[in-house]
Structure formats: structure tokens, C-alpha cells
Amino acid sequence: MALVSMNAFLPKAREKKFAVGQFNMNNLEFAQAIAEAAAELNSPFIYGVSEGALKYMGLEFTVAIAEAAAKKYGVPIALHLDHGSSFDICMKCIRAGFSSVMFDGSHYPLEENIRLTKEIVKAAHAMGVSVEGELGTIGGVEDDISVDDEDAFLAKPEEAIRFYEETGVDALALAVGTAHGMYKGEPNIRFDIIEKVASQIPVPIVLHGGSGVPDDMIRRAIRCGVGKINVNTENQIACTNTIRELLEKDRKLYDARKYLGPARQAMVEVVKSKILLFGSNNQA
Ligand SMILES: [Zn+2]
């Protein structure tokens, strides 16, 4: 099977109330672990590739690895640029073989975000590529903002509905209280915002920063209209903890396969548990 756009599975996810996982690809072992887990559970999935990961792996290797996974495993796979920062980087990825892109114009004023996203949607759709947009500011682990301040960064439902109507994006990332990275405490997810927007637009809402969010909150978010959830930190932690443990246990170990293999297996388990939580198993 060739790589597919997110429209190959997101409408079904929205209709049947499950979410498709975007698992970030950071190297070959991540890519293999994600595909193996998804194939085992017969689930569609999205390879997320950040601009940083793209620089690290190289555009050619990234596309070749994703295409190899699609060919080998046969489940629907989208190769998706995560937080694309410009029209140029989106087009560069599409030309290289990406089947989906995110344009993150959330730091621009609303009008400018709409204008830039619309341009990318027009070009991407002409090539059968799906587009994710973003509204509101999704915080990071370093952000030290008070709850009052936090409200200012959340997506406003009226703006989100207008953003969808004017841009025609295929998925919409909203700042609803989650943050990138791992939580120290419990996140305060604004289910009311998700529900309000989801009731007015036909495409799924995307939850960024899903790592460390309690399972029941994830299930509730999916019921409210979330159809795509991004996972990266938990795989990074599983990978690195496994390697650290093995190297500390045996300081003479030098065969990279002896620690990368177990690290990859640890990620398979993480991805499988997420797929089951999101309910995308047997939806390929
Ligand atoms: Zn994100």
C-alpha cells in the first residue's frame, strides 16, 4: 500500500468516535516500533515528523522509511509534517512524498493564520494531501504560566469555527489545556471547548501534548470530538530509559543492536497501549 492522506481514515474516526494516533518518528527504530504495533492491532496511524526530526533523519530517509513501512505492513499510514512553520517547508515535504502536513500559524494573528493556512490547503488539496491547522497556543513543559494567564492562550470556539470554515482544513489542533511534554500534575482539559467546536465542524479536533494525560480524560476527549492524538514523549522516555538501564547494567556492552532492539520493543508496547486506548484497533 502507498502512503495515504489523513482523509483515508479521519472521517471514519470522527463518525465512529475513535482517535488515530500520530506517533512521532525520530529514527528507524521509532518507525519500526510504531508500524509493528499498528500492524499487530490492525490500526491506521500517522507518522509525525517535526522539522527537527526532519533535519536529523534527512528528507529522503524519512520518506523512504515511511514508504517501506506502508509497503511491508499494509495498514493505512499517513506521513505528516508536524508543526510546519512555512509554506515552503510544507511544499518541500509534499514534493518529497509526504501525504499530509500541519501548518502551525497559531503564533500569527487570526487573520494572518487563516490567510496562510488557506494557501497551503489550496496547494495541498490539489495534490491529494491533507492539512492540519492550529489555533490557540499549546504550551510546553517549560512554560510557567498561571491559570488565569492560561485562559488567554486557549482556542476560542467562535474563532475555531470561523477558522475551519474559511480554511477548509482536514483536522484542527486546538489549545484546550494540554501541553507538549510530560505533565507534573493533572492537566486541566477544557472539554467544553472541544464539544462546542466539534458540534459545529465536521472534521476531527487534534489533541497535542497527549503524553501523561490520564486515560479517562483521553476517552472523554474522544467522545467530545477529538479524532487525532499526538504521542511522542512517552516513546522517547520508553526508548531512553531502556537504553540507560541496559548500558548501566553492562558497561562492556558495545553492540548497538543489543540496546536499540530492546528499546524498540519497549516502544512497541507503548504504541500498542495507546492504540487500544484510542480505539483505532481493527479500524484499518
Ligand atoms: Zn504539537
mmCIF file of C-alpha atoms and ligand atoms in Angstrom:
data_model
loop_
_atom_site.group_PDB
_atom_site.id
_atom_site.type_symbol
_atom_site.label_atom_id
_atom_site.label_comp_id
_atom_site.label_asym_id
_atom_site.label_seq_id
_atom_site.Cartn_x
_atom_site.Cartn_y
_atom_site.Cartn_z
ATOM 1 C CA MET A 1 0.000 0.000 0.000
ATOM 2 C CA ALA A 2 1.162 3.552 -0.724
ATOM 3 C CA LEU A 3 1.091 6.303 1.902
ATOM 4 C CA VAL A 4 -2.386 7.822 2.300
ATOM 5 C CA SER A 5 -3.670 11.230 3.355
ATOM 6 C CA MET A 6 -5.377 11.545 6.738
ATOM 7 C CA ASN A 7 -8.684 11.713 4.884
ATOM 8 C CA ALA A 8 -8.359 7.967 4.308
ATOM 9 C CA PHE A 9 -9.267 7.424 7.985
ATOM 10 C CA LEU A 10 -10.139 10.639 9.847
ATOM 11 C CA PRO A 11 -13.761 10.898 8.616
ATOM 12 C CA LYS A 12 -14.338 7.331 9.831
ATOM 13 C CA ALA A 13 -12.656 8.143 13.157
ATOM 14 C CA ARG A 14 -14.937 11.115 13.649
ATOM 15 C CA GLU A 15 -18.033 9.127 12.721
ATOM 16 C CA LYS A 16 -17.247 6.060 14.834
ATOM 17 C CA LYS A 17 -15.751 8.050 17.720
ATOM 18 C CA PHE A 18 -12.224 6.733 17.874
ATOM 19 C CA ALA A 19 -8.939 8.598 17.516
ATOM 20 C CA VAL A 20 -5.991 7.868 15.256
ATOM 21 C CA GLY A 21 -2.588 8.209 16.874
ATOM 22 C CA GLN A 22 0.125 10.405 15.476
ATOM 23 C CA PHE A 23 3.333 8.794 16.648
ATOM 24 C CA ASN A 24 6.450 10.803 16.039
ATOM 25 C CA MET A 25 9.229 9.235 14.056
ATOM 26 C CA ASN A 26 12.678 10.167 15.318
ATOM 27 C CA ASN A 27 14.776 7.396 13.811
ATOM 28 C CA LEU A 28 14.452 3.965 12.203
ATOM 29 C CA GLU A 29 13.690 2.168 15.483
ATOM 30 C CA PHE A 30 10.787 4.527 16.243
ATOM 31 C CA ALA A 31 9.392 3.969 12.746
ATOM 32 C CA GLN A 32 9.671 0.189 13.029
ATOM 33 C CA ALA A 33 8.155 0.039 16.507
ATOM 34 C CA ILE A 34 5.163 2.201 15.528
ATOM 35 C CA ALA A 35 4.409 0.243 12.354
ATOM 36 C CA GLU A 36 4.825 -3.126 14.037
ATOM 37 C CA ALA A 37 2.434 -2.218 16.865
ATOM 38 C CA ALA A 38 -0.169 -0.784 14.480
ATOM 39 C CA ALA A 39 0.027 -3.780 12.137
ATOM 40 C CA GLU A 40 -0.407 -6.172 15.033
ATOM 41 C CA LEU A 41 -3.593 -4.346 16.088
ATOM 42 C CA ASN A 42 -4.780 -3.662 12.520
ATOM 43 C CA SER A 43 -4.845 0.100 13.083
ATOM 44 C CA PRO A 44 -4.291 3.094 10.802
ATOM 45 C CA PHE A 45 -1.699 5.574 12.092
ATOM 46 C CA ILE A 46 0.149 8.776 11.347
ATOM 47 C CA TYR A 47 3.923 9.180 11.332
ATOM 48 C CA GLY A 48 4.539 12.648 12.743
ATOM 49 C CA VAL A 49 7.799 14.254 11.698
ATOM 50 C CA SER A 50 8.859 17.554 13.252
ATOM 51 C CA GLU A 51 11.171 19.941 11.430
ATOM 52 C CA GLY A 52 13.860 18.989 13.949
ATOM 53 C CA ALA A 53 13.406 15.268 13.255
ATOM 54 C CA LEU A 54 13.466 16.019 9.544
ATOM 55 C CA LYS A 55 16.824 17.722 9.917
ATOM 56 C CA TYR A 56 18.087 14.791 11.981
ATOM 57 C CA MET A 57 16.948 11.993 9.630
ATOM 58 C CA GLY A 58 17.044 13.779 6.281
ATOM 59 C CA LEU A 59 14.053 14.162 3.973
ATOM 60 C CA GLU A 60 14.977 11.236 1.709
ATOM 61 C CA PHE A 61 15.452 8.725 4.523
ATOM 62 C CA THR A 62 12.250 9.873 6.238
ATOM 63 C CA VAL A 63 10.094 9.319 3.163
ATOM 64 C CA ALA A 64 11.830 6.061 2.235
ATOM 65 C CA ILE A 65 11.325 4.622 5.735
ATOM 66 C CA ALA A 66 7.616 5.559 5.790
ATOM 67 C CA GLU A 67 7.067 4.151 2.299
ATOM 68 C CA ALA A 68 8.812 0.921 3.270
ATOM 69 C CA ALA A 69 6.535 0.585 6.319
ATOM 70 C CA ALA A 70 3.409 1.174 4.210
ATOM 71 C CA LYS A 71 4.539 -1.448 1.711
ATOM 72 C CA LYS A 72 5.515 -4.014 4.340
ATOM 73 C CA TYR A 73 2.563 -3.738 6.716
ATOM 74 C CA GLY A 74 -0.421 -2.808 4.538
ATOM 75 C CA VAL A 75 -2.259 -0.727 7.176
ATOM 76 C CA PRO A 76 -3.173 2.870 6.177
ATOM 77 C CA ILE A 77 -0.249 5.158 7.037
ATOM 78 C CA ALA A 78 -0.061 8.930 6.626
ATOM 79 C CA LEU A 79 3.329 10.660 6.633
ATOM 80 C CA HIS A 80 2.665 14.021 8.259
ATOM 81 C CA LEU A 81 4.814 17.106 8.833
ATOM 82 C CA ASP A 82 4.325 18.115 12.480
ATOM 83 C CA HIS A 83 4.174 21.879 13.243
ATOM 84 C CA GLY A 84 5.286 23.028 9.790
ATOM 85 C CA SER A 85 6.372 26.648 10.085
ATOM 86 C CA SER A 86 6.069 27.907 6.498
ATOM 87 C CA PHE A 87 4.502 27.401 3.083
ATOM 88 C CA ASP A 88 7.940 26.459 1.733
ATOM 89 C CA ILE A 89 8.640 23.647 4.195
ATOM 90 C CA CYS A 90 5.132 22.235 3.615
ATOM 91 C CA MET A 91 5.646 22.228 -0.158
ATOM 92 C CA LYS A 92 9.126 20.747 0.167
ATOM 93 C CA CYS A 93 7.714 17.837 2.179
ATOM 94 C CA ILE A 94 4.789 17.306 -0.204
ATOM 95 C CA ARG A 95 7.115 17.238 -3.204
ATOM 96 C CA ALA A 96 9.287 14.657 -1.413
ATOM 97 C CA GLY A 97 6.331 12.333 -0.784
ATOM 98 C CA PHE A 98 4.601 13.420 2.447
ATOM 99 C CA SER A 99 0.867 12.656 2.333
ATOM 100 C CA SER A 100 -0.129 15.182 5.000
ATOM 101 C CA VAL A 101 1.147 18.413 6.541
ATOM 102 C CA MET A 102 0.424 20.547 9.564
ATOM 103 C CA PHE A 103 0.812 24.273 9.210
ATOM 104 C CA ASP A 104 1.176 25.858 12.616
ATOM 105 C CA GLY A 105 0.278 29.506 12.213
ATOM 106 C CA SER A 106 -1.000 29.786 15.780
ATOM 107 C CA HIS A 107 1.518 32.482 16.698
ATOM 108 C CA TYR A 108 0.187 34.757 13.933
ATOM 109 C CA PRO A 109 -2.851 36.999 14.400
ATOM 110 C CA LEU A 110 -6.050 35.126 13.430
ATOM 111 C CA GLU A 111 -6.462 36.830 10.022
ATOM 112 C CA GLU A 112 -2.894 36.010 9.037
ATOM 113 C CA ASN A 113 -3.181 32.428 10.311
ATOM 114 C CA ILE A 114 -6.324 31.984 8.181
ATOM 115 C CA ARG A 115 -4.725 33.529 5.101
ATOM 116 C CA LEU A 116 -1.532 31.422 5.293
ATOM 117 C CA THR A 117 -3.341 28.180 6.158
ATOM 118 C CA LYS A 118 -5.797 28.690 3.301
ATOM 119 C CA GLU A 119 -2.932 28.996 0.799
ATOM 120 C CA ILE A 120 -1.421 25.734 1.999
ATOM 121 C CA VAL A 121 -4.789 23.935 1.967
ATOM 122 C CA LYS A 122 -5.349 25.027 -1.638
ATOM 123 C CA ALA A 123 -1.971 23.751 -2.810
ATOM 124 C CA ALA A 124 -2.030 20.573 -0.703
ATOM 125 C CA HIS A 125 -5.566 19.550 -1.636
ATOM 126 C CA ALA A 126 -4.692 19.897 -5.329
ATOM 127 C CA MET A 127 -2.147 17.152 -4.713
ATOM 128 C CA GLY A 128 -4.357 14.942 -2.558
ATOM 129 C CA VAL A 129 -2.521 15.891 0.634
ATOM 130 C CA SER A 130 -4.363 16.580 3.913
ATOM 131 C CA VAL A 131 -3.737 19.624 6.119
ATOM 132 C CA GLU A 132 -3.939 20.209 9.866
ATOM 133 C CA GLY A 133 -4.195 23.762 11.189
ATOM 134 C CA GLU A 134 -3.732 25.124 14.698
ATOM 135 C CA LEU A 135 -5.462 27.701 16.797
ATOM 136 C CA GLY A 136 -4.511 28.928 20.251
ATOM 137 C CA THR A 137 -1.155 28.373 21.895
ATOM 138 C CA ILE A 138 -0.335 24.868 23.097
ATOM 139 C CA GLY A 139 2.132 25.299 25.935
ATOM 140 C CA GLY A 140 5.350 23.444 26.511
ATOM 141 C CA VAL A 141 6.898 21.892 29.594
ATOM 142 C CA GLU A 142 9.000 24.977 30.237
ATOM 143 C CA ASP A 143 6.045 27.297 30.266
ATOM 144 C CA ASP A 144 5.394 28.672 33.692
ATOM 145 C CA ILE A 145 2.067 30.382 33.368
ATOM 146 C CA SER A 146 -0.665 30.839 35.921
ATOM 147 C CA VAL A 147 -4.191 29.505 35.396
ATOM 148 C CA ASP A 148 -5.542 32.997 34.758
ATOM 149 C CA ASP A 149 -2.941 33.639 32.101
ATOM 150 C CA GLU A 150 -3.578 30.211 30.621
ATOM 151 C CA ASP A 151 -7.068 31.208 29.513
ATOM 152 C CA ALA A 152 -5.567 33.775 27.166
ATOM 153 C CA PHE A 153 -3.796 31.015 25.255
ATOM 154 C CA LEU A 154 -6.802 28.745 24.812
ATOM 155 C CA ALA A 155 -8.612 28.487 21.491
ATOM 156 C CA LYS A 156 -11.828 30.494 21.284
ATOM 157 C CA PRO A 157 -14.697 28.371 19.884
ATOM 158 C CA GLU A 158 -16.117 31.109 17.603
ATOM 159 C CA GLU A 159 -12.662 31.677 16.106
ATOM 160 C CA ALA A 160 -12.097 27.928 15.660
ATOM 161 C CA ILE A 161 -15.371 27.526 13.755
ATOM 162 C CA ARG A 162 -14.562 30.504 11.557
ATOM 163 C CA PHE A 163 -11.013 29.191 11.017
ATOM 164 C CA TYR A 164 -12.390 25.869 9.800
ATOM 165 C CA GLU A 165 -14.995 27.451 7.522
ATOM 166 C CA GLU A 166 -12.516 29.793 5.857
ATOM 167 C CA THR A 167 -9.536 27.444 5.522
ATOM 168 C CA GLY A 168 -11.124 24.027 4.889
ATOM 169 C CA VAL A 169 -8.509 22.158 6.955
ATOM 170 C CA ASP A 170 -8.904 18.390 7.387
ATOM 171 C CA ALA A 171 -8.084 18.400 11.101
ATOM 172 C CA LEU A 172 -7.862 21.203 13.626
ATOM 173 C CA ALA A 173 -5.446 21.357 16.548
ATOM 174 C CA LEU A 174 -6.835 23.433 19.381
ATOM 175 C CA ALA A 175 -5.188 24.665 22.547
ATOM 176 C CA VAL A 176 -7.536 23.184 25.148
ATOM 177 C CA GLY A 177 -5.234 22.995 28.160
ATOM 178 C CA THR A 178 -2.765 20.252 27.229
ATOM 179 C CA ALA A 179 0.948 20.965 26.901
ATOM 180 C CA HIS A 180 3.782 19.383 24.962
ATOM 181 C CA GLY A 181 5.997 17.105 27.024
ATOM 182 C CA MET A 182 5.143 15.296 30.239
ATOM 183 C CA TYR A 183 2.856 16.679 32.949
ATOM 184 C CA LYS A 184 3.912 17.140 36.517
ATOM 185 C CA GLY A 185 0.365 17.480 37.795
ATOM 186 C CA GLU A 186 -3.021 16.743 36.268
ATOM 187 C CA PRO A 187 -3.880 18.716 33.127
ATOM 188 C CA ASN A 188 -6.997 20.846 33.040
ATOM 189 C CA ILE A 189 -8.547 19.904 29.708
ATOM 190 C CA ARG A 190 -11.362 22.187 28.560
ATOM 191 C CA PHE A 191 -13.844 19.616 27.289
ATOM 192 C CA ASP A 192 -16.405 22.383 26.816
ATOM 193 C CA ILE A 193 -14.253 23.988 24.110
ATOM 194 C CA ILE A 194 -13.788 20.652 22.318
ATOM 195 C CA GLU A 195 -17.510 19.928 22.444
ATOM 196 C CA LYS A 196 -18.597 23.361 21.301
ATOM 197 C CA VAL A 197 -16.287 23.372 18.286
ATOM 198 C CA ALA A 198 -16.872 19.714 17.379
ATOM 199 C CA SER A 199 -20.631 20.256 17.281
ATOM 200 C CA GLN A 200 -20.136 22.899 14.555
ATOM 201 C CA ILE A 201 -17.416 21.446 12.324
ATOM 202 C CA PRO A 202 -17.258 18.055 10.545
ATOM 203 C CA VAL A 203 -13.512 17.415 10.884
ATOM 204 C CA PRO A 204 -11.821 15.987 13.982
ATOM 205 C CA ILE A 205 -10.096 18.039 16.615
ATOM 206 C CA VAL A 206 -6.464 17.208 17.299
ATOM 207 C CA LEU A 207 -5.040 16.850 20.776
ATOM 208 C CA HIS A 208 -1.373 17.783 21.008
ATOM 209 C CA GLY A 209 0.510 17.025 24.186
ATOM 210 C CA GLY A 210 -1.376 13.824 24.977
ATOM 211 C CA SER A 211 1.528 12.365 26.976
ATOM 212 C CA GLY A 212 0.722 11.879 30.625
ATOM 213 C CA VAL A 213 -2.962 12.773 30.260
ATOM 214 C CA PRO A 214 -4.981 10.253 32.345
ATOM 215 C CA ASP A 215 -6.736 7.570 30.286
ATOM 216 C CA ASP A 216 -10.253 8.576 31.313
ATOM 217 C CA MET A 217 -9.601 12.146 30.161
ATOM 218 C CA ILE A 218 -8.396 10.841 26.788
ATOM 219 C CA ARG A 219 -11.550 8.720 26.396
ATOM 220 C CA ARG A 220 -13.735 11.679 27.277
ATOM 221 C CA ALA A 221 -11.895 13.931 24.799
ATOM 222 C CA ILE A 222 -12.520 11.369 22.048
ATOM 223 C CA ARG A 223 -16.213 11.216 22.921
ATOM 224 C CA CYS A 224 -16.309 15.029 22.690
ATOM 225 C CA GLY A 225 -14.850 15.116 19.152
ATOM 226 C CA VAL A 226 -11.087 14.549 19.280
ATOM 227 C CA GLY A 227 -10.104 12.266 16.381
ATOM 228 C CA LYS A 228 -6.320 12.552 16.283
ATOM 229 C CA ILE A 229 -3.945 12.424 19.238
ATOM 230 C CA ASN A 230 -0.223 13.127 19.112
ATOM 231 C CA VAL A 231 2.185 10.935 21.068
ATOM 232 C CA ASN A 232 5.920 11.472 21.258
ATOM 233 C CA THR A 233 7.230 11.969 24.787
ATOM 234 C CA GLU A 234 6.129 8.560 26.088
ATOM 235 C CA ASN A 235 8.006 6.783 23.295
ATOM 236 C CA GLN A 236 11.081 8.944 23.891
ATOM 237 C CA ILE A 237 11.011 8.044 27.591
ATOM 238 C CA ALA A 238 10.471 4.311 26.962
ATOM 239 C CA CYS A 239 13.329 4.265 24.441
ATOM 240 C CA THR A 240 15.825 6.205 26.528
ATOM 241 C CA ASN A 241 15.025 4.534 29.854
ATOM 242 C CA THR A 242 15.540 1.100 28.305
ATOM 243 C CA ILE A 243 18.885 2.079 26.804
ATOM 244 C CA ARG A 244 20.052 3.783 30.007
ATOM 245 C CA GLU A 245 19.174 0.735 32.086
ATOM 246 C CA LEU A 246 20.925 -1.702 29.766
ATOM 247 C CA LEU A 247 24.081 0.399 29.495
ATOM 248 C CA GLU A 248 24.248 0.924 33.234
ATOM 249 C CA LYS A 249 23.806 -2.804 33.847
ATOM 250 C CA ASP A 250 26.544 -3.848 31.427
ATOM 251 C CA ARG A 251 29.257 -1.277 30.928
ATOM 252 C CA LYS A 252 31.091 -3.527 28.451
ATOM 253 C CA LEU A 253 28.125 -3.643 26.067
ATOM 254 C CA TYR A 254 29.052 -2.237 22.648
ATOM 255 C CA ASP A 255 26.745 -3.926 20.122
ATOM 256 C CA ALA A 256 24.181 -1.207 19.375
ATOM 257 C CA ARG A 257 21.563 -3.775 18.395
ATOM 258 C CA LYS A 258 21.647 -5.190 21.926
ATOM 259 C CA TYR A 259 20.214 -1.979 23.373
ATOM 260 C CA LEU A 260 18.380 -0.489 20.371
ATOM 261 C CA GLY A 261 16.420 -3.731 19.889
ATOM 262 C CA PRO A 262 15.005 -3.777 23.445
ATOM 263 C CA ALA A 263 14.366 -0.008 23.212
ATOM 264 C CA ARG A 264 12.346 -0.607 20.062
ATOM 265 C CA GLN A 265 10.378 -3.375 21.793
ATOM 266 C CA ALA A 266 9.584 -1.024 24.701
ATOM 267 C CA MET A 267 8.139 1.446 22.185
ATOM 268 C CA VAL A 268 6.028 -1.283 20.570
ATOM 269 C CA GLU A 269 4.342 -1.775 23.948
ATOM 270 C CA VAL A 270 3.736 1.985 24.395
ATOM 271 C CA VAL A 271 2.199 2.328 20.928
ATOM 272 C CA LYS A 272 0.010 -0.747 21.380
ATOM 273 C CA SER A 273 -1.394 0.583 24.647
ATOM 274 C CA LYS A 274 -2.164 3.953 23.003
ATOM 275 C CA ILE A 275 -3.897 2.350 20.019
ATOM 276 C CA LEU A 276 -6.110 0.327 22.356
ATOM 277 C CA LEU A 277 -6.860 3.440 24.430
ATOM 278 C CA PHE A 278 -7.704 5.477 21.311
ATOM 279 C CA GLY A 279 -9.911 2.663 19.949
ATOM 280 C CA SER A 280 -8.324 2.619 16.481
ATOM 281 C CA ASN A 281 -7.571 -1.120 16.640
ATOM 282 C CA ASN A 282 -9.307 -3.115 13.891
ATOM 283 C CA GLN A 283 -10.136 0.108 12.011
ATOM 284 C CA ALA A 284 -7.510 -0.267 9.274
HETATM 285 ZN ZN ZN B 1 2.238 19.600 18.823
#
